[in-house]
PDB file of C-alpha atoms and ligand atoms in Angstrom:
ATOM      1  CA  UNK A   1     121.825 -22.821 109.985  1.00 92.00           C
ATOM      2  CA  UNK A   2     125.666 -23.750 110.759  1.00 96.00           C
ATOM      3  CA  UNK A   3     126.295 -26.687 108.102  1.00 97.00           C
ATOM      4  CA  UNK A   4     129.473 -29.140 108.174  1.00 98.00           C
ATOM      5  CA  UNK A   5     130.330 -32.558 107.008  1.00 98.00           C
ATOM      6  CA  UNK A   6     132.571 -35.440 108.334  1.00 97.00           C
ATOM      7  CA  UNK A   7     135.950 -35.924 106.959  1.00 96.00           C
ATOM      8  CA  UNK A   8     138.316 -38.509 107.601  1.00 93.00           C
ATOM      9  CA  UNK A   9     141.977 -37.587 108.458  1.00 89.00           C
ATOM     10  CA  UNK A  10     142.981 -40.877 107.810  1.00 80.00           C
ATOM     11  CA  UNK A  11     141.924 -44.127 105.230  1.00 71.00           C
ATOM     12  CA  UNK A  12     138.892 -45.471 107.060  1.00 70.00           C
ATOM     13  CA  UNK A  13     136.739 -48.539 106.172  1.00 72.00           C
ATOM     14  CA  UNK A  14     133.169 -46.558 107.837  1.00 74.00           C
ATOM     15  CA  UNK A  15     131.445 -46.095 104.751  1.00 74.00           C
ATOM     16  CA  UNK A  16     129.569 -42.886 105.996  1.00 77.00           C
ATOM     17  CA  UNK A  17     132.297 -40.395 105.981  1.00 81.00           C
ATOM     18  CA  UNK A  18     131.977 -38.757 102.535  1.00 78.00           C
ATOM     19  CA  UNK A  19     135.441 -37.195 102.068  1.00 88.00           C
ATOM     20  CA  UNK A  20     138.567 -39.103 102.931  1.00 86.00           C
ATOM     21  CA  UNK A  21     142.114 -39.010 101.034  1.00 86.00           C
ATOM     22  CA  UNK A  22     143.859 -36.057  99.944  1.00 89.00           C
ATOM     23  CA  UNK A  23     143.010 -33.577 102.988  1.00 93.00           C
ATOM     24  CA  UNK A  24     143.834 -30.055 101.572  1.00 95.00           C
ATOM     25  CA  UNK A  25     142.213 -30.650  98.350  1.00 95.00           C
ATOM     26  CA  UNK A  26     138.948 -31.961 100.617  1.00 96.00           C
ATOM     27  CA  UNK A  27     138.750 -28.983 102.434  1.00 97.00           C
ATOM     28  CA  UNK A  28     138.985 -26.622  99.593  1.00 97.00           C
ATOM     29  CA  UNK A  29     136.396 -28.433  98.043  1.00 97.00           C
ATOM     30  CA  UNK A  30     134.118 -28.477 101.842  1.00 98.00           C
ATOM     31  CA  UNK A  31     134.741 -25.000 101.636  1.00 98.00           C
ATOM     32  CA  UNK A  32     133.690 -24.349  97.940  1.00 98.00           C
ATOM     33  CA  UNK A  33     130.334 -25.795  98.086  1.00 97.00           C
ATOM     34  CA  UNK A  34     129.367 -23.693 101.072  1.00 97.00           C
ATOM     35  CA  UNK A  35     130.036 -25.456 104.061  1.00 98.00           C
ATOM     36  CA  UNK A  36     130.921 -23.417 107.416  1.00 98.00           C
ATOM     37  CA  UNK A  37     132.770 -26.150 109.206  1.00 98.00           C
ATOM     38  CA  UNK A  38     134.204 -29.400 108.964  1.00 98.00           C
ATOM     39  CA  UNK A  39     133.729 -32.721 111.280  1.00 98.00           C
ATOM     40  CA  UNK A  40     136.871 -34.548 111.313  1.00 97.00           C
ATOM     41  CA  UNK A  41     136.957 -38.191 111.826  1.00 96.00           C
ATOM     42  CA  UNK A  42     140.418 -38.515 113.492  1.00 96.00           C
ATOM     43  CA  UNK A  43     141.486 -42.523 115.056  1.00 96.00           C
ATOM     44  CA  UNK A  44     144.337 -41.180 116.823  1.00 96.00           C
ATOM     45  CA  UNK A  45     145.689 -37.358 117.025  1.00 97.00           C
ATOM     46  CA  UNK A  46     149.135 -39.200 117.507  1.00 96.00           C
ATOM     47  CA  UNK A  47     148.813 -39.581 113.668  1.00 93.00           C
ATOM     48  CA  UNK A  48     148.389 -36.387 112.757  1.00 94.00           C
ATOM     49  CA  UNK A  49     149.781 -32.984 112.435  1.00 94.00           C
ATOM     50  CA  UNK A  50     147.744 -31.076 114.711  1.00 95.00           C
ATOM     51  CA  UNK A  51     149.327 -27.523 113.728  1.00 96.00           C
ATOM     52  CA  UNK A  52     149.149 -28.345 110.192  1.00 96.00           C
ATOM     53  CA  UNK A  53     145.110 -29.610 110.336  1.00 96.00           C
ATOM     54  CA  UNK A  54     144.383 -26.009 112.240  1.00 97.00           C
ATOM     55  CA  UNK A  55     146.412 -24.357 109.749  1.00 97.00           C
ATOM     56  CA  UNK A  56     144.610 -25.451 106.596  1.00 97.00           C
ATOM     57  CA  UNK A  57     141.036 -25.618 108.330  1.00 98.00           C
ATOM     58  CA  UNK A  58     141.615 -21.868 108.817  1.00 98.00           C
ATOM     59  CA  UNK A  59     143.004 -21.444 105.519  1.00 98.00           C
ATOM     60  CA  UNK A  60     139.823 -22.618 103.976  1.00 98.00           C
ATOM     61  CA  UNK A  61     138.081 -20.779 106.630  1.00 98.00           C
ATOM     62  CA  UNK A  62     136.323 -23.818 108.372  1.00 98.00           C
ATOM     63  CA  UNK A  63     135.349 -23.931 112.039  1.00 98.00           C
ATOM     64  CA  UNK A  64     135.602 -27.634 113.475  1.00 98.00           C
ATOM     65  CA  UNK A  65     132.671 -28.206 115.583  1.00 98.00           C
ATOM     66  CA  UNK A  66     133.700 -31.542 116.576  1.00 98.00           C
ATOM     67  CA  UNK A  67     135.566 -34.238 116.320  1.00 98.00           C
ATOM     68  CA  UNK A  68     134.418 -38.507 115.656  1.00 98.00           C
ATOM     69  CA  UNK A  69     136.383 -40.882 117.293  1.00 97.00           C
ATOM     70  CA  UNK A  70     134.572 -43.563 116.198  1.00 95.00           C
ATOM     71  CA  UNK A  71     137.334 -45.424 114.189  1.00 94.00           C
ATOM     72  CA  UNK A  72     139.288 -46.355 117.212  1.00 96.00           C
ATOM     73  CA  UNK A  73     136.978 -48.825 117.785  1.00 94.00           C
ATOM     74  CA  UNK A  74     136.753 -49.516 113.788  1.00 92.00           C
ATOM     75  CA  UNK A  75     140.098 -50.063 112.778  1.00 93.00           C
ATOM     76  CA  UNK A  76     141.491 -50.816 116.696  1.00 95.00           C
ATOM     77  CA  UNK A  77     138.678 -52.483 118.438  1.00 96.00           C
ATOM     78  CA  UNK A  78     139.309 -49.988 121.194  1.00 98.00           C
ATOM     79  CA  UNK A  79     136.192 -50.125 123.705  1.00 97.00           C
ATOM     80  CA  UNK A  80     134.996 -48.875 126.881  1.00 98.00           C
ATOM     81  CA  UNK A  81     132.853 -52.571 127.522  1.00 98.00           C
ATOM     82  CA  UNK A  82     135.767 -54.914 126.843  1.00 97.00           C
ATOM     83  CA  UNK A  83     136.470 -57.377 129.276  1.00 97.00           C
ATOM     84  CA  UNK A  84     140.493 -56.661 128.974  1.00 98.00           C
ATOM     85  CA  UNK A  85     141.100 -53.921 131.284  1.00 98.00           C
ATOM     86  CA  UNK A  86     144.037 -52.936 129.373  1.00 98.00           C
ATOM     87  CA  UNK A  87     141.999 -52.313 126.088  1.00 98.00           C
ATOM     88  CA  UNK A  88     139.030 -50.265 128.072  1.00 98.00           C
ATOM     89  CA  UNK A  89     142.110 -47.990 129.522  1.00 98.00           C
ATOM     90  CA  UNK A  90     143.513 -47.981 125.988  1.00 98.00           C
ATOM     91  CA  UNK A  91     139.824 -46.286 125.444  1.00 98.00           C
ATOM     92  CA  UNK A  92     139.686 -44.483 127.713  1.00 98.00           C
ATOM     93  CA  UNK A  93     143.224 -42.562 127.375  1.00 98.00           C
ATOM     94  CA  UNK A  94     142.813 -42.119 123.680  1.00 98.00           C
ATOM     95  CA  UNK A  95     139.670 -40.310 124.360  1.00 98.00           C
ATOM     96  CA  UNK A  96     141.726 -38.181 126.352  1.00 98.00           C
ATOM     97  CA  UNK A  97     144.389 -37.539 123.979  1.00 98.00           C
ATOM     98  CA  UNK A  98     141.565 -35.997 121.482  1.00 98.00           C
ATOM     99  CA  UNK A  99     140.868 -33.028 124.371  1.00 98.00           C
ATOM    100  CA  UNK A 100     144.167 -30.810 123.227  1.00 98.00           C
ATOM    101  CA  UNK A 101     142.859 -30.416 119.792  1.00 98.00           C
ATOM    102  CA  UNK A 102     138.880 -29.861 120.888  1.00 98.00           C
ATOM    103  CA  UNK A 103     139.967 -27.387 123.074  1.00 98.00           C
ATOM    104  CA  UNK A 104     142.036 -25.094 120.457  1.00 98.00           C
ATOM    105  CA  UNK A 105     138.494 -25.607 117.859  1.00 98.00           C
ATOM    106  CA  UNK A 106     135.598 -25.286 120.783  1.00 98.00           C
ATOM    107  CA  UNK A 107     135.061 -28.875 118.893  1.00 98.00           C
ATOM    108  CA  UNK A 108     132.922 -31.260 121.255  1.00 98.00           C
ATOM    109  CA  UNK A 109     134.173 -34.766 121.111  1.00 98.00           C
ATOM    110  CA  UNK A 110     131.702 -37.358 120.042  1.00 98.00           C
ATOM    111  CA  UNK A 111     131.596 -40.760 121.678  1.00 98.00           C
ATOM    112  CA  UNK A 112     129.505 -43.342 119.427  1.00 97.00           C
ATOM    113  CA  UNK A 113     131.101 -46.528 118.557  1.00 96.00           C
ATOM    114  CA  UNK A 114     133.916 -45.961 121.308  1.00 97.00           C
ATOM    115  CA  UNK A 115     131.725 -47.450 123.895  1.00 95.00           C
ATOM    116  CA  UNK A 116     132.279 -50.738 122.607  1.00 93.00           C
ATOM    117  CA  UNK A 117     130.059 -53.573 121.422  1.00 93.00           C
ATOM    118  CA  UNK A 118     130.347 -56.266 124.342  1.00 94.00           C
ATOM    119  CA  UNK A 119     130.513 -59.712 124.180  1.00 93.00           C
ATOM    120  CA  UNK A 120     127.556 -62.283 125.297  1.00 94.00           C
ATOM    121  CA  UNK A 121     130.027 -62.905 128.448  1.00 95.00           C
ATOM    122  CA  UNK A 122     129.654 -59.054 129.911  1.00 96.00           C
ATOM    123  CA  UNK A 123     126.157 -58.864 131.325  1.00 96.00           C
ATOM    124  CA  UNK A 124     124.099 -55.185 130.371  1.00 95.00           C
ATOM    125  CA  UNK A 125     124.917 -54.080 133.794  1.00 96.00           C
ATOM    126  CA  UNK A 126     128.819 -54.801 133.938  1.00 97.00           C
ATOM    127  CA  UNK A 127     128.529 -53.140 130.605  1.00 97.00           C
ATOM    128  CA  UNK A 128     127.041 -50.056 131.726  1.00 97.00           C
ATOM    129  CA  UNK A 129     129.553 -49.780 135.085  1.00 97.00           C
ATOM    130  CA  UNK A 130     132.244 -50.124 132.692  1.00 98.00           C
ATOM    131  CA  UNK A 131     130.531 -46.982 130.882  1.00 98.00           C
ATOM    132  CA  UNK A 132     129.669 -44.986 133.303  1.00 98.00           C
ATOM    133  CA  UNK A 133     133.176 -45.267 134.839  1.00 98.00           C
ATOM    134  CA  UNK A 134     134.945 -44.125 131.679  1.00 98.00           C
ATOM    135  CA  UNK A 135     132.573 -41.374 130.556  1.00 98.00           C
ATOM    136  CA  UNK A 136     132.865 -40.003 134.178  1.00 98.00           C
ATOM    137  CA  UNK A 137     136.734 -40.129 134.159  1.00 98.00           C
ATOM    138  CA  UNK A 138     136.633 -38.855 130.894  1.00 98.00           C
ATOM    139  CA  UNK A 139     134.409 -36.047 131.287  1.00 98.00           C
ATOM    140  CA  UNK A 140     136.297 -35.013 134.337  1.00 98.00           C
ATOM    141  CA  UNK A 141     139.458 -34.768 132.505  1.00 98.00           C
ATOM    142  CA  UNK A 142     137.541 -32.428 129.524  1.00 98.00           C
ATOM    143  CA  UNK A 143     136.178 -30.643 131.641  1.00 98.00           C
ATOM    144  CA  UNK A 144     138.935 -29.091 133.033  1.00 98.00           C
ATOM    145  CA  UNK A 145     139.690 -28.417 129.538  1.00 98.00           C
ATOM    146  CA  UNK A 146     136.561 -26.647 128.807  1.00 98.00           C
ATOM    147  CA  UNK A 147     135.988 -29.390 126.238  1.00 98.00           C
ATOM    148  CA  UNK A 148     132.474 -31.104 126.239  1.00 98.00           C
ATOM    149  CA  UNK A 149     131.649 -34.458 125.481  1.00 98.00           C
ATOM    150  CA  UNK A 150     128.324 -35.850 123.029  1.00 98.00           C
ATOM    151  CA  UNK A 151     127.068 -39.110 123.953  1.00 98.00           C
ATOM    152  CA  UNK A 152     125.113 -40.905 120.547  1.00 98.00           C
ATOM    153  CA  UNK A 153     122.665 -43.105 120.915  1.00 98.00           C
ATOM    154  CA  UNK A 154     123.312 -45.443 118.054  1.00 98.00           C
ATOM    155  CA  UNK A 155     120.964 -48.225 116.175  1.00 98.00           C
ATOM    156  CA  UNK A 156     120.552 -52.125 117.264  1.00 97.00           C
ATOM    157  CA  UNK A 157     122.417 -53.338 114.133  1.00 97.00           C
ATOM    158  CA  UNK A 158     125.633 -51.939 115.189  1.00 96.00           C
ATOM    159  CA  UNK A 159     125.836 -51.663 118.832  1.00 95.00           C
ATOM    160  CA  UNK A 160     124.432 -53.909 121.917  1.00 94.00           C
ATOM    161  CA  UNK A 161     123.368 -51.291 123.987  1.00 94.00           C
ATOM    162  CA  UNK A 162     121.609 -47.513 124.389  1.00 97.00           C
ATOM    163  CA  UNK A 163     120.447 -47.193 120.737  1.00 98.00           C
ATOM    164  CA  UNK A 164     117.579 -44.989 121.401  1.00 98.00           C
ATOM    165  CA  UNK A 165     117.317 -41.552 122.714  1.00 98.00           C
ATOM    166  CA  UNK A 166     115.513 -42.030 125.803  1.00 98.00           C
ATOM    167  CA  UNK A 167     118.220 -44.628 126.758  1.00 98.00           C
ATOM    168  CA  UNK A 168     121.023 -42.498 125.579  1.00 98.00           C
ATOM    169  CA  UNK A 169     119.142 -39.401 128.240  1.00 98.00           C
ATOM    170  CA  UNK A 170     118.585 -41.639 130.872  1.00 98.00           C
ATOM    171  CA  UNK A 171     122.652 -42.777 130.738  1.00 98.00           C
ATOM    172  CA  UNK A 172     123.943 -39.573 130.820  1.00 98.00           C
ATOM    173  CA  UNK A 173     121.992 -38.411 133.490  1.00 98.00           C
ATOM    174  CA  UNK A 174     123.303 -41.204 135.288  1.00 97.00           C
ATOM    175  CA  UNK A 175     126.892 -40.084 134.613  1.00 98.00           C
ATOM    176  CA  UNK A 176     125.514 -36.414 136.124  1.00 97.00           C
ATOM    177  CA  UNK A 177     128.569 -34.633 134.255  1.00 98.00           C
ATOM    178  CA  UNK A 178     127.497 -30.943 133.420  1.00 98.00           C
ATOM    179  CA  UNK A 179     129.845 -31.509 130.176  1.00 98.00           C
ATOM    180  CA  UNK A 180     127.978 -34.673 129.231  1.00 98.00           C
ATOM    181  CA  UNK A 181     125.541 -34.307 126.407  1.00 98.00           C
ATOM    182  CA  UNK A 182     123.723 -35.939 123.300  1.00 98.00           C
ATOM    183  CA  UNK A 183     124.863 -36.223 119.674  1.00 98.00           C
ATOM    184  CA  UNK A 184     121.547 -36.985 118.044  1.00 98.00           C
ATOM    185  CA  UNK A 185     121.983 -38.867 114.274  1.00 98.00           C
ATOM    186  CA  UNK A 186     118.778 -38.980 112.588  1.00 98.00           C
ATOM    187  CA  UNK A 187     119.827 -42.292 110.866  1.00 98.00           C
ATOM    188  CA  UNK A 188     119.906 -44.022 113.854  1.00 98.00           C
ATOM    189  CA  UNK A 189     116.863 -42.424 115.301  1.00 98.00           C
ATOM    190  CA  UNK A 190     115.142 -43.133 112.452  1.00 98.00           C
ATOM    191  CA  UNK A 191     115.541 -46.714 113.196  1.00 98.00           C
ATOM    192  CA  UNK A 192     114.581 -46.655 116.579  1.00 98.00           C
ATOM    193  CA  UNK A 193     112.778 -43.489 117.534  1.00 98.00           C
ATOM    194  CA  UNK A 194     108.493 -43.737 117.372  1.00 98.00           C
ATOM    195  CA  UNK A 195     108.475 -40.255 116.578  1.00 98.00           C
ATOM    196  CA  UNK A 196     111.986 -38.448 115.636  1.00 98.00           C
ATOM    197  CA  UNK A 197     110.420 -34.981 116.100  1.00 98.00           C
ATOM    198  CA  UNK A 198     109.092 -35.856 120.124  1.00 98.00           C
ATOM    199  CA  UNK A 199     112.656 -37.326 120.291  1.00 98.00           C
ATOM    200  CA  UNK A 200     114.210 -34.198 119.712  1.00 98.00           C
ATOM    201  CA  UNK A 201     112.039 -32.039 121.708  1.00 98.00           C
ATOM    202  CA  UNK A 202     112.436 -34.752 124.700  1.00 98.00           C
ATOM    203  CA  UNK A 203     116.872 -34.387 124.631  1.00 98.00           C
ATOM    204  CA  UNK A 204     116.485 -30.526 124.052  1.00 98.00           C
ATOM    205  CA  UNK A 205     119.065 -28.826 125.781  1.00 97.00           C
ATOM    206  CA  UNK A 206     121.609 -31.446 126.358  1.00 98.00           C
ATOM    207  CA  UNK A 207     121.745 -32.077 122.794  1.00 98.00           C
ATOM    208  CA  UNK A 208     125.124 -30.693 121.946  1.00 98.00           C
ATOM    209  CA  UNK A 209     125.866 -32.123 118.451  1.00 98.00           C
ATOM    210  CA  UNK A 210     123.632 -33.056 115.338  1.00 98.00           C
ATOM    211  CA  UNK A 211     124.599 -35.876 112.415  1.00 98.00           C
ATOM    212  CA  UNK A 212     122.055 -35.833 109.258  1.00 98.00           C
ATOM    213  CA  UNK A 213     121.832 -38.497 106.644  1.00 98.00           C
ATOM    214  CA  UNK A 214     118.259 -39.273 104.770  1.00 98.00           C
ATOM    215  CA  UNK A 215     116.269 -42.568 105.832  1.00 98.00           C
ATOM    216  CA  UNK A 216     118.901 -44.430 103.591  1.00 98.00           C
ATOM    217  CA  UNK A 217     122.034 -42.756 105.071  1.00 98.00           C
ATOM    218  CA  UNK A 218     122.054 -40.741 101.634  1.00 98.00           C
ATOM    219  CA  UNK A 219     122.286 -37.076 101.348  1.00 98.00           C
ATOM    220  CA  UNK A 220     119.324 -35.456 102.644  1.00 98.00           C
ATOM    221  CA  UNK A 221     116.754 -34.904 100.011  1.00 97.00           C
ATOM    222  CA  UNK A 222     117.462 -38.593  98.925  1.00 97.00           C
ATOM    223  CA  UNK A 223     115.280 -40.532 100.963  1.00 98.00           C
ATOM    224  CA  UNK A 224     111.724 -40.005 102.933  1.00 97.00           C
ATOM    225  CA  UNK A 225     113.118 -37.694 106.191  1.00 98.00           C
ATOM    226  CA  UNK A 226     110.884 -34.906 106.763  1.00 97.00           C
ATOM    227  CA  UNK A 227     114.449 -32.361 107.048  1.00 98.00           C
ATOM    228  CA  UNK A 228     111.394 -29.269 107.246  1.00 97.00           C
ATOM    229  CA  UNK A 229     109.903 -30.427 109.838  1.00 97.00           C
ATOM    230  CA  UNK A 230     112.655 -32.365 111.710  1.00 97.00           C
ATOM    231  CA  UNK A 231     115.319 -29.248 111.784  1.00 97.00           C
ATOM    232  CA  UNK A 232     112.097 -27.076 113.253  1.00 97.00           C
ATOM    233  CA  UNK A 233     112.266 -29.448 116.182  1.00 98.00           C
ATOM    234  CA  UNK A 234     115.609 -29.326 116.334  1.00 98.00           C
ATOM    235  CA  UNK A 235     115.524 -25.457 116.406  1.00 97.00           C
ATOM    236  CA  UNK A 236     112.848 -25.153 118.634  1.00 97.00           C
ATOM    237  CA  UNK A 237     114.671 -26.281 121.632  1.00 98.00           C
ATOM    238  CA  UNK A 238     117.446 -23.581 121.468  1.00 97.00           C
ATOM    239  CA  UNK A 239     119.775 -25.847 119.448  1.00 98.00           C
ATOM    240  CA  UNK A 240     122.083 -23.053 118.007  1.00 96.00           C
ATOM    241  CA  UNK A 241     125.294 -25.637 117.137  1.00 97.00           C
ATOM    242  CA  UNK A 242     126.404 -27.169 114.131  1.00 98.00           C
ATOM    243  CA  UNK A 243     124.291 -29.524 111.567  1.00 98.00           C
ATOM    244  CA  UNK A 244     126.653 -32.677 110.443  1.00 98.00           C
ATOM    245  CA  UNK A 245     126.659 -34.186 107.380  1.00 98.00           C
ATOM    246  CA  UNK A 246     127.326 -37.912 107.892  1.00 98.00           C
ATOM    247  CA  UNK A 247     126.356 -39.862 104.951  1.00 97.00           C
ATOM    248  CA  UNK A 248     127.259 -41.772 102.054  1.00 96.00           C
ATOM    249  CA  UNK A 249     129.201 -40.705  99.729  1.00 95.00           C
ATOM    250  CA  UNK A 250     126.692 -41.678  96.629  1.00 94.00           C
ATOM    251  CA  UNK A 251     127.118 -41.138  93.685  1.00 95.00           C
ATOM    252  CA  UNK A 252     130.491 -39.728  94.796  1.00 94.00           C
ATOM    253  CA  UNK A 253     131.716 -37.189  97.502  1.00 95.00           C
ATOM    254  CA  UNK A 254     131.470 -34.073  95.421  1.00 96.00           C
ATOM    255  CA  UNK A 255     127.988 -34.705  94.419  1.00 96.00           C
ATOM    256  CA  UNK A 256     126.563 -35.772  97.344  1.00 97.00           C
ATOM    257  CA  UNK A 257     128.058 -32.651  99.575  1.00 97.00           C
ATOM    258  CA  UNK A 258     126.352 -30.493  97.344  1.00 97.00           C
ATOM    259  CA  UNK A 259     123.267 -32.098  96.668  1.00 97.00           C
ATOM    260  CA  UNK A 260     123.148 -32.364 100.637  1.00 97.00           C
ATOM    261  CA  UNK A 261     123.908 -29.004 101.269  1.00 97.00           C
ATOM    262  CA  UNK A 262     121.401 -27.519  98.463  1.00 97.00           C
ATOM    263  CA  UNK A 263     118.996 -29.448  99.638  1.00 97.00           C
ATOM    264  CA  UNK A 264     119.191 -28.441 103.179  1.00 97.00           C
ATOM    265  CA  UNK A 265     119.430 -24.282 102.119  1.00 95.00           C
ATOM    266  CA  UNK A 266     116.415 -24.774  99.838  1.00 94.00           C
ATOM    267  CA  UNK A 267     114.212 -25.904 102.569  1.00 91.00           C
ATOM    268  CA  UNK A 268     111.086 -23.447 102.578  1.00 58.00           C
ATOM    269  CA  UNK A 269     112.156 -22.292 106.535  1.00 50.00           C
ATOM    270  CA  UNK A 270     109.513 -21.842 108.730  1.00 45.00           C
ATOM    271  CA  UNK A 271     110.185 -18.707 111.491  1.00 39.00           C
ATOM    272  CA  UNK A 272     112.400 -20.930 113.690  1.00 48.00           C
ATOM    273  CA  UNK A 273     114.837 -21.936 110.691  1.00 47.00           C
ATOM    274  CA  UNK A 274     114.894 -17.917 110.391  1.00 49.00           C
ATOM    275  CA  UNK A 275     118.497 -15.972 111.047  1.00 49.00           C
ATOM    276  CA  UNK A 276     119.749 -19.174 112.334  1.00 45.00           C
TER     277      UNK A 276
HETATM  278  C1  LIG B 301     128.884 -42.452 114.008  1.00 74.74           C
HETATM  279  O1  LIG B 301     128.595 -41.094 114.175  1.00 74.74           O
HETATM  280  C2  LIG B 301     127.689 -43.201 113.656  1.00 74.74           C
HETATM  281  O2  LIG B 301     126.656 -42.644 113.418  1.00 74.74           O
HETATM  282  C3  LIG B 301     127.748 -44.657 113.628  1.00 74.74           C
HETATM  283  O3  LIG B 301     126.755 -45.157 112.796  1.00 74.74           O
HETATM  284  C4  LIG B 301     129.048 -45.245 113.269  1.00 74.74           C
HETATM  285  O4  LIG B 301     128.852 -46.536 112.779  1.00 74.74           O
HETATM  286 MN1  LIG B 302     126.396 -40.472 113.603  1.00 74.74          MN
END
């Protein structure tokens, strides 16, 4: 079991991103408590100091398995499904501007929020040109790169469109890029999935990155998720990537990385969670 946790490079108002602030002393602490890798929330890799980030997540011997770029729409309101043209090609190239920095981590990039939350004016289907036109150019461009690209289905309270699984499979098969997978969040899905488990089985090998939080989007342990029997599933399929910690940071950062991560290394493994 390969274990990270989000991390914010910059000050960010998302309230599920445990560590944010002073970086260095973050990813000591990451590393400390046992994690292998870190998930870094970045808004735009203009702001930061790529060479430094790779030097210190080496130093602390972190792997990056991929990178959120989820505040762009957040803090910028960039979007895929805006009617301005200019602001869906703002999107679209600061997606691209992420690919340098996947590349030198093998880090997928993960595409949740970026898609936008469209206006009552842009029907479904504009919406979902307007998608399928920017994850194609998109995954075209990372591609070339090497660099793949995780689609998330998130839930109905914070987007207007592909918030379950089944939608999120049936979209990227519609985009037919070989780069194009799932990022599957078990917050969201367990908000809109009938059975989280068959969910899993059903995305199986597209699913390319995985986000835990509890049914309350605390630390795992503090809510009613079945981890046992949902991280079999997730095994099961062939899933050998990265496990994401993206939840609240309740009581505090600290406390809920490590009550996360004991939780999740206690768990009684059955013979799939074996050697992983
Ligand atoms: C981002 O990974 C996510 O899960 C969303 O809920 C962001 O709001
Ligand atoms: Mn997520």
């Amino acid at each position: 079991m390969k274990i990270s946790i989000c991390l914010s490079t910059n000050p960010a108002r998302f309230s599920a991103v445990s560590f944010k602030g002073d970086l260095e002393k973050n990813l000591e602490t990451i590393s400390a408590l046992g994690y292998d890798g870190v998930e870094l929330a970045i808004r735009d890799p203009r702001l930061v100091d790529q060479d430094g980030l790779t030097a210190l997540v080496r130093k602390y011997d972190l792997e990056v398995p991929a990178i959120g770029t989820g505040q762009a729409w957040g803090e910028e309101h960039l979007s895929y499904t805006d009617p301005d043209e200019n602001v869906r090609q703002a999107a679209i190239e600061r997606t691209i501007s992420h690919i340098p920095f996947a590349r030198r981590h093998g880090a997928v990039i993960i595409i949740g929020l970026l898609r936008g939350l469209y206006p009552e004016s842009v029907s479904p289907t504009q919406a979902n040109a307007w998608m399928k036109e920017a994850f194609s150019y998109c995954c075209k461009a990372a591609g070339a790169s090497g660099v793949r690209i995780a689609f998330e289905p998130i839930n109905r309270f914070e987007v207007n469109s592909l918030n379950s699984v089944r939608q999120g499979l049936e979209f990227i098969e519609h985009v037919g890029a070989e780069n194009l997978g799932m990022l599957l969040d078990t917050f969201h899905m367990n908000i809109e999935e009938p059975n989280i488990e068959d969910s899993i089985r059903l995305a199986g090998e597209r699913i390319f990155h995985f986000h835990y939080a509890d049914s309350n989007r605390w630390y795992p342990g503090a809510g009613h998720l079945n981890f046992d029997s949902l991280l079999t599933a997730l095994y099961s399929t062939g899933y050998n990537g990265y496990i994401s910690g993206e939840h609240m940071p309740d009581p505090d950062a600290v406390t809920s990385a490590r009550m996360g991560i004991t939780y999740l290394k206690g768990l009684g493994p059955g013979p799939e969670l074996e050697d992983m």
